[in-house]
Amino acid sequence: MDDGGAGDDTMTCGTCGRQATGEGLAEARVRWTFGTEPGRTAWVCDRCSRLHARSIEGKLDSEWW
Ligand SMILES: [Zn+2]
């Protein structure tokens, strides 16, 4: 069988620490956002990316006006 993976079978949300493994992993790969920051990369789960988008919009809003 094709079981020579490099152990990349866990995704961890860099914001809330939530982890996706097993069955949740395939779904997480589709729904989670892969964020890139200088010097590091991190997954952001679907919940956090929504919250994040909201807070970013809110900040932009208050700075904008
Ligand atoms: Zn999260």
PDB file of N, CA and C and ligand atoms in Angstrom:
ATOM      1  N   MET A   1       0.831  -1.201   0.000  1.00  0.00           N
ATOM      2  CA  MET A   1       0.000   0.000   0.000  1.00  0.00           C
ATOM      3  C   MET A   1       0.869   1.255   0.000  1.00  0.00           C
ATOM      4  N   ASP A   2       0.257   2.316  -0.326  1.00  0.00           N
ATOM      5  CA  ASP A   2       0.976   3.592  -0.360  1.00  0.00           C
ATOM      6  C   ASP A   2       0.960   4.217   1.026  1.00  0.00           C
ATOM      7  N   ASP A   3       1.881   3.790   1.817  1.00  0.00           N
ATOM      8  CA  ASP A   3       1.897   4.252   3.204  1.00  0.00           C
ATOM      9  C   ASP A   3       3.253   4.838   3.575  1.00  0.00           C
ATOM     10  N   GLY A   4       3.874   5.480   2.597  1.00  0.00           N
ATOM     11  CA  GLY A   4       5.201   6.025   2.864  1.00  0.00           C
ATOM     12  C   GLY A   4       5.165   7.507   3.139  1.00  0.00           C
ATOM     13  N   GLY A   5       4.090   7.967   3.763  1.00  0.00           N
ATOM     14  CA  GLY A   5       3.942   9.395   4.018  1.00  0.00           C
ATOM     15  C   GLY A   5       4.996   9.914   4.967  1.00  0.00           C
ATOM     16  N   ALA A   6       5.119  11.212   5.012  1.00  0.00           N
ATOM     17  CA  ALA A   6       6.138  11.832   5.844  1.00  0.00           C
ATOM     18  C   ALA A   6       5.559  12.296   7.178  1.00  0.00           C
ATOM     19  N   GLY A   7       4.437  11.720   7.558  1.00  0.00           N
ATOM     20  CA  GLY A   7       3.851  12.073   8.849  1.00  0.00           C
ATOM     21  C   GLY A   7       3.088  13.376   8.832  1.00  0.00           C
ATOM     22  N   ASP A   8       2.699  13.808   7.649  1.00  0.00           N
ATOM     23  CA  ASP A   8       1.976  15.075   7.548  1.00  0.00           C
ATOM     24  C   ASP A   8       0.474  14.799   7.597  1.00  0.00           C
ATOM     25  N   ASP A   9       0.038  14.187   8.695  1.00  0.00           N
ATOM     26  CA  ASP A   9      -1.356  13.778   8.773  1.00  0.00           C
ATOM     27  C   ASP A   9      -2.096  14.484   9.893  1.00  0.00           C
ATOM     28  N   THR A  10      -1.551  15.599  10.318  1.00  0.00           N
ATOM     29  CA  THR A  10      -2.240  16.406  11.321  1.00  0.00           C
ATOM     30  C   THR A  10      -2.153  17.871  10.922  1.00  0.00           C
ATOM     31  N   MET A  11      -3.278  18.526  10.977  1.00  0.00           N
ATOM     32  CA  MET A  11      -3.279  19.966  10.720  1.00  0.00           C
ATOM     33  C   MET A  11      -3.669  20.660  12.008  1.00  0.00           C
ATOM     34  N   THR A  12      -2.914  21.664  12.371  1.00  0.00           N
ATOM     35  CA  THR A  12      -3.198  22.397  13.591  1.00  0.00           C
ATOM     36  C   THR A  12      -3.493  23.853  13.258  1.00  0.00           C
ATOM     37  N   CYS A  13      -4.583  24.362  13.788  1.00  0.00           N
ATOM     38  CA  CYS A  13      -4.919  25.760  13.576  1.00  0.00           C
ATOM     39  C   CYS A  13      -3.943  26.627  14.360  1.00  0.00           C
ATOM     40  N   GLY A  14      -3.318  27.548  13.666  1.00  0.00           N
ATOM     41  CA  GLY A  14      -2.336  28.390  14.321  1.00  0.00           C
ATOM     42  C   GLY A  14      -2.966  29.440  15.221  1.00  0.00           C
ATOM     43  N   THR A  15      -4.272  29.568  15.159  1.00  0.00           N
ATOM     44  CA  THR A  15      -4.940  30.593  15.945  1.00  0.00           C
ATOM     45  C   THR A  15      -5.542  30.030  17.229  1.00  0.00           C
ATOM     46  N   CYS A  16      -6.288  28.921  17.135  1.00  0.00           N
ATOM     47  CA  CYS A  16      -6.961  28.380  18.311  1.00  0.00           C
ATOM     48  C   CYS A  16      -6.386  27.037  18.735  1.00  0.00           C
ATOM     49  N   GLY A  17      -5.470  26.495  17.953  1.00  0.00           N
ATOM     50  CA  GLY A  17      -4.848  25.246  18.341  1.00  0.00           C
ATOM     51  C   GLY A  17      -5.673  24.013  18.026  1.00  0.00           C
ATOM     52  N   ARG A  18      -6.798  24.199  17.380  1.00  0.00           N
ATOM     53  CA  ARG A  18      -7.648  23.083  16.995  1.00  0.00           C
ATOM     54  C   ARG A  18      -6.897  22.176  16.025  1.00  0.00           C
ATOM     55  N   GLN A  19      -7.115  20.874  16.154  1.00  0.00           N
ATOM     56  CA  GLN A  19      -6.394  19.938  15.311  1.00  0.00           C
ATOM     57  C   GLN A  19      -7.348  19.131  14.464  1.00  0.00           C
ATOM     58  N   ALA A  20      -6.919  18.826  13.266  1.00  0.00           N
ATOM     59  CA  ALA A  20      -7.693  17.980  12.378  1.00  0.00           C
ATOM     60  C   ALA A  20      -6.868  16.754  12.033  1.00  0.00           C
ATOM     61  N   THR A  21      -7.451  15.595  12.259  1.00  0.00           N
ATOM     62  CA  THR A  21      -6.762  14.346  11.922  1.00  0.00           C
ATOM     63  C   THR A  21      -7.782  13.380  11.332  1.00  0.00           C
ATOM     64  N   GLY A  22      -7.292  12.308  10.751  1.00  0.00           N
ATOM     65  CA  GLY A  22      -8.170  11.255  10.258  1.00  0.00           C
ATOM     66  C   GLY A  22      -9.208  11.766   9.277  1.00  0.00           C
ATOM     67  N   GLU A  23     -10.465  11.484   9.562  1.00  0.00           N
ATOM     68  CA  GLU A  23     -11.532  11.867   8.643  1.00  0.00           C
ATOM     69  C   GLU A  23     -11.656  13.374   8.523  1.00  0.00           C
ATOM     70  N   GLY A  24     -11.422  14.088   9.592  1.00  0.00           N
ATOM     71  CA  GLY A  24     -11.553  15.539   9.546  1.00  0.00           C
ATOM     72  C   GLY A  24     -10.484  16.211   8.705  1.00  0.00           C
ATOM     73  N   LEU A  25      -9.430  15.463   8.419  1.00  0.00           N
ATOM     74  CA  LEU A  25      -8.297  16.067   7.716  1.00  0.00           C
ATOM     75  C   LEU A  25      -8.650  16.460   6.285  1.00  0.00           C
ATOM     76  N   ALA A  26      -9.334  15.580   5.579  1.00  0.00           N
ATOM     77  CA  ALA A  26      -9.691  15.873   4.189  1.00  0.00           C
ATOM     78  C   ALA A  26     -10.585  17.103   4.129  1.00  0.00           C
ATOM     79  N   GLU A  27     -11.509  17.179   5.050  1.00  0.00           N
ATOM     80  CA  GLU A  27     -12.414  18.327   5.091  1.00  0.00           C
ATOM     81  C   GLU A  27     -11.641  19.593   5.449  1.00  0.00           C
ATOM     82  N   ALA A  28     -10.757  19.459   6.396  1.00  0.00           N
ATOM     83  CA  ALA A  28      -9.980  20.612   6.829  1.00  0.00           C
ATOM     84  C   ALA A  28      -9.120  21.156   5.690  1.00  0.00           C
ATOM     85  N   ARG A  29      -8.594  20.236   4.878  1.00  0.00           N
ATOM     86  CA  ARG A  29      -7.742  20.690   3.765  1.00  0.00           C
ATOM     87  C   ARG A  29      -8.529  21.556   2.797  1.00  0.00           C
ATOM     88  N   VAL A  30      -9.833  21.309   2.714  1.00  0.00           N
ATOM     89  CA  VAL A  30     -10.662  22.083   1.801  1.00  0.00           C
ATOM     90  C   VAL A  30     -11.116  23.387   2.452  1.00  0.00           C
ATOM     91  N   ARG A  31     -11.459  23.308   3.724  1.00  0.00           N
ATOM     92  CA  ARG A  31     -12.106  24.457   4.366  1.00  0.00           C
ATOM     93  C   ARG A  31     -11.135  25.393   5.060  1.00  0.00           C
ATOM     94  N   TRP A  32     -10.071  24.861   5.553  1.00  0.00           N
ATOM     95  CA  TRP A  32      -9.137  25.710   6.289  1.00  0.00           C
ATOM     96  C   TRP A  32      -8.350  26.590   5.338  1.00  0.00           C
ATOM     97  N   THR A  33      -7.853  27.663   5.882  1.00  0.00           N
ATOM     98  CA  THR A  33      -7.060  28.591   5.082  1.00  0.00           C
ATOM     99  C   THR A  33      -5.597  28.427   5.448  1.00  0.00           C
ATOM    100  N   PHE A  34      -4.774  28.400   4.431  1.00  0.00           N
ATOM    101  CA  PHE A  34      -3.352  28.309   4.706  1.00  0.00           C
ATOM    102  C   PHE A  34      -2.769  29.701   4.696  1.00  0.00           C
ATOM    103  N   GLY A  35      -2.472  30.180   5.879  1.00  0.00           N
ATOM    104  CA  GLY A  35      -1.943  31.532   5.994  1.00  0.00           C
ATOM    105  C   GLY A  35      -0.434  31.525   5.975  1.00  0.00           C
ATOM    106  N   THR A  36       0.131  32.511   5.325  1.00  0.00           N
ATOM    107  CA  THR A  36       1.590  32.610   5.294  1.00  0.00           C
ATOM    108  C   THR A  36       2.017  33.914   5.956  1.00  0.00           C
ATOM    109  N   GLU A  37       2.897  33.769   6.897  1.00  0.00           N
ATOM    110  CA  GLU A  37       3.469  34.934   7.553  1.00  0.00           C
ATOM    111  C   GLU A  37       4.968  34.886   7.352  1.00  0.00           C
ATOM    112  N   PRO A  38       5.634  36.016   7.476  1.00  0.00           N
ATOM    113  CA  PRO A  38       7.093  36.018   7.321  1.00  0.00           C
ATOM    114  C   PRO A  38       7.745  35.015   8.267  1.00  0.00           C
ATOM    115  N   GLY A  39       8.459  34.048   7.708  1.00  0.00           N
ATOM    116  CA  GLY A  39       9.202  33.113   8.531  1.00  0.00           C
ATOM    117  C   GLY A  39       8.422  31.907   8.979  1.00  0.00           C
ATOM    118  N   ARG A  40       7.105  31.904   8.749  1.00  0.00           N
ATOM    119  CA  ARG A  40       6.361  30.715   9.159  1.00  0.00           C
ATOM    120  C   ARG A  40       5.030  30.617   8.432  1.00  0.00           C
ATOM    121  N   THR A  41       4.550  29.406   8.380  1.00  0.00           N
ATOM    122  CA  THR A  41       3.264  29.171   7.739  1.00  0.00           C
ATOM    123  C   THR A  41       2.349  28.485   8.735  1.00  0.00           C
ATOM    124  N   ALA A  42       1.089  28.755   8.640  1.00  0.00           N
ATOM    125  CA  ALA A  42       0.165  28.162   9.591  1.00  0.00           C
ATOM    126  C   ALA A  42      -1.218  28.014   8.987  1.00  0.00           C
ATOM    127  N   TRP A  43      -1.872  26.942   9.369  1.00  0.00           N
ATOM    128  CA  TRP A  43      -3.255  26.754   8.963  1.00  0.00           C
ATOM    129  C   TRP A  43      -4.170  27.551   9.880  1.00  0.00           C
ATOM    130  N   VAL A  44      -5.242  28.022   9.310  1.00  0.00           N
ATOM    131  CA  VAL A  44      -6.267  28.698  10.103  1.00  0.00           C
ATOM    132  C   VAL A  44      -7.584  27.984   9.830  1.00  0.00           C
ATOM    133  N   CYS A  45      -8.209  27.476  10.891  1.00  0.00           N
ATOM    134  CA  CYS A  45      -9.422  26.689  10.700  1.00  0.00           C
ATOM    135  C   CYS A  45     -10.575  27.564  10.213  1.00  0.00           C
ATOM    136  N   ASP A  46     -11.620  26.905   9.733  1.00  0.00           N
ATOM    137  CA  ASP A  46     -12.722  27.658   9.127  1.00  0.00           C
ATOM    138  C   ASP A  46     -13.353  28.639  10.104  1.00  0.00           C
ATOM    139  N   ARG A  47     -13.480  28.244  11.345  1.00  0.00           N
ATOM    140  CA  ARG A  47     -14.072  29.146  12.338  1.00  0.00           C
ATOM    141  C   ARG A  47     -13.216  30.384  12.535  1.00  0.00           C
ATOM    142  N   CYS A  48     -11.916  30.147  12.720  1.00  0.00           N
ATOM    143  CA  CYS A  48     -11.015  31.271  12.981  1.00  0.00           C
ATOM    144  C   CYS A  48     -10.914  32.192  11.769  1.00  0.00           C
ATOM    145  N   SER A  49     -10.940  31.624  10.578  1.00  0.00           N
ATOM    146  CA  SER A  49     -10.813  32.482   9.397  1.00  0.00           C
ATOM    147  C   SER A  49     -12.034  33.386   9.276  1.00  0.00           C
ATOM    148  N   ARG A  50     -13.173  32.898   9.700  1.00  0.00           N
ATOM    149  CA  ARG A  50     -14.361  33.760   9.704  1.00  0.00           C
ATOM    150  C   ARG A  50     -14.225  34.863  10.743  1.00  0.00           C
ATOM    151  N   LEU A  51     -13.863  34.469  11.947  1.00  0.00           N
ATOM    152  CA  LEU A  51     -13.695  35.455  13.008  1.00  0.00           C
ATOM    153  C   LEU A  51     -12.635  36.471  12.612  1.00  0.00           C
ATOM    154  N   HIS A  52     -11.581  35.949  12.020  1.00  0.00           N
ATOM    155  CA  HIS A  52     -10.471  36.800  11.617  1.00  0.00           C
ATOM    156  C   HIS A  52     -10.936  37.812  10.579  1.00  0.00           C
ATOM    157  N   ALA A  53     -11.657  37.330   9.586  1.00  0.00           N
ATOM    158  CA  ALA A  53     -12.140  38.215   8.525  1.00  0.00           C
ATOM    159  C   ALA A  53     -13.012  39.311   9.122  1.00  0.00           C
ATOM    160  N   ARG A  54     -13.832  38.922  10.083  1.00  0.00           N
ATOM    161  CA  ARG A  54     -14.700  39.907  10.718  1.00  0.00           C
ATOM    162  C   ARG A  54     -13.884  40.967  11.451  1.00  0.00           C
ATOM    163  N   SER A  55     -12.939  40.521  12.250  1.00  0.00           N
ATOM    164  CA  SER A  55     -12.174  41.486  13.038  1.00  0.00           C
ATOM    165  C   SER A  55     -11.333  42.370  12.129  1.00  0.00           C
ATOM    166  N   ILE A  56     -10.857  41.810  11.046  1.00  0.00           N
ATOM    167  CA  ILE A  56     -10.083  42.620  10.092  1.00  0.00           C
ATOM    168  C   ILE A  56     -10.995  43.674   9.471  1.00  0.00           C
ATOM    169  N   GLU A  57     -12.167  43.250   9.078  1.00  0.00           N
ATOM    170  CA  GLU A  57     -13.119  44.205   8.507  1.00  0.00           C
ATOM    171  C   GLU A  57     -13.439  45.292   9.518  1.00  0.00           C
ATOM    172  N   GLY A  58     -13.667  44.862  10.771  1.00  0.00           N
ATOM    173  CA  GLY A  58     -14.003  45.826  11.817  1.00  0.00           C
ATOM    174  C   GLY A  58     -12.889  46.844  12.012  1.00  0.00           C
ATOM    175  N   LYS A  59     -11.652  46.340  12.045  1.00  0.00           N
ATOM    176  CA  LYS A  59     -10.523  47.249  12.233  1.00  0.00           C
ATOM    177  C   LYS A  59     -10.394  48.205  11.059  1.00  0.00           C
ATOM    178  N   LEU A  60     -10.509  47.635   9.872  1.00  0.00           N
ATOM    179  CA  LEU A  60     -10.427  48.483   8.693  1.00  0.00           C
ATOM    180  C   LEU A  60     -11.493  49.567   8.743  1.00  0.00           C
ATOM    181  N   ASP A  61     -12.691  49.121   9.147  1.00  0.00           N
ATOM    182  CA  ASP A  61     -13.790  50.063   9.199  1.00  0.00           C
ATOM    183  C   ASP A  61     -13.484  51.244  10.113  1.00  0.00           C
ATOM    184  N   SER A  62     -13.037  50.928  11.320  1.00  0.00           N
ATOM    185  CA  SER A  62     -12.843  52.006  12.287  1.00  0.00           C
ATOM    186  C   SER A  62     -11.653  52.906  11.906  1.00  0.00           C
ATOM    187  N   GLU A  63     -10.660  52.309  11.232  1.00  0.00           N
ATOM    188  CA  GLU A  63      -9.542  53.134  10.810  1.00  0.00           C
ATOM    189  C   GLU A  63      -9.888  53.935   9.568  1.00  0.00           C
ATOM    190  N   TRP A  64     -10.785  53.354   8.804  1.00  0.00           N
ATOM    191  CA  TRP A  64     -11.131  53.964   7.526  1.00  0.00           C
ATOM    192  C   TRP A  64     -11.879  55.276   7.724  1.00  0.00           C
ATOM    193  N   TRP A  65     -12.697  55.301   8.761  1.00  0.00           N
ATOM    194  CA  TRP A  65     -13.544  56.475   8.965  1.00  0.00           C
ATOM    195  C   TRP A  65     -12.998  57.393  10.048  1.00  0.00           C
TER     196      TRP A  65
HETATM  197 ZN    ZN B   1      -8.939  27.885  14.770  1.00  0.00          ZN
END
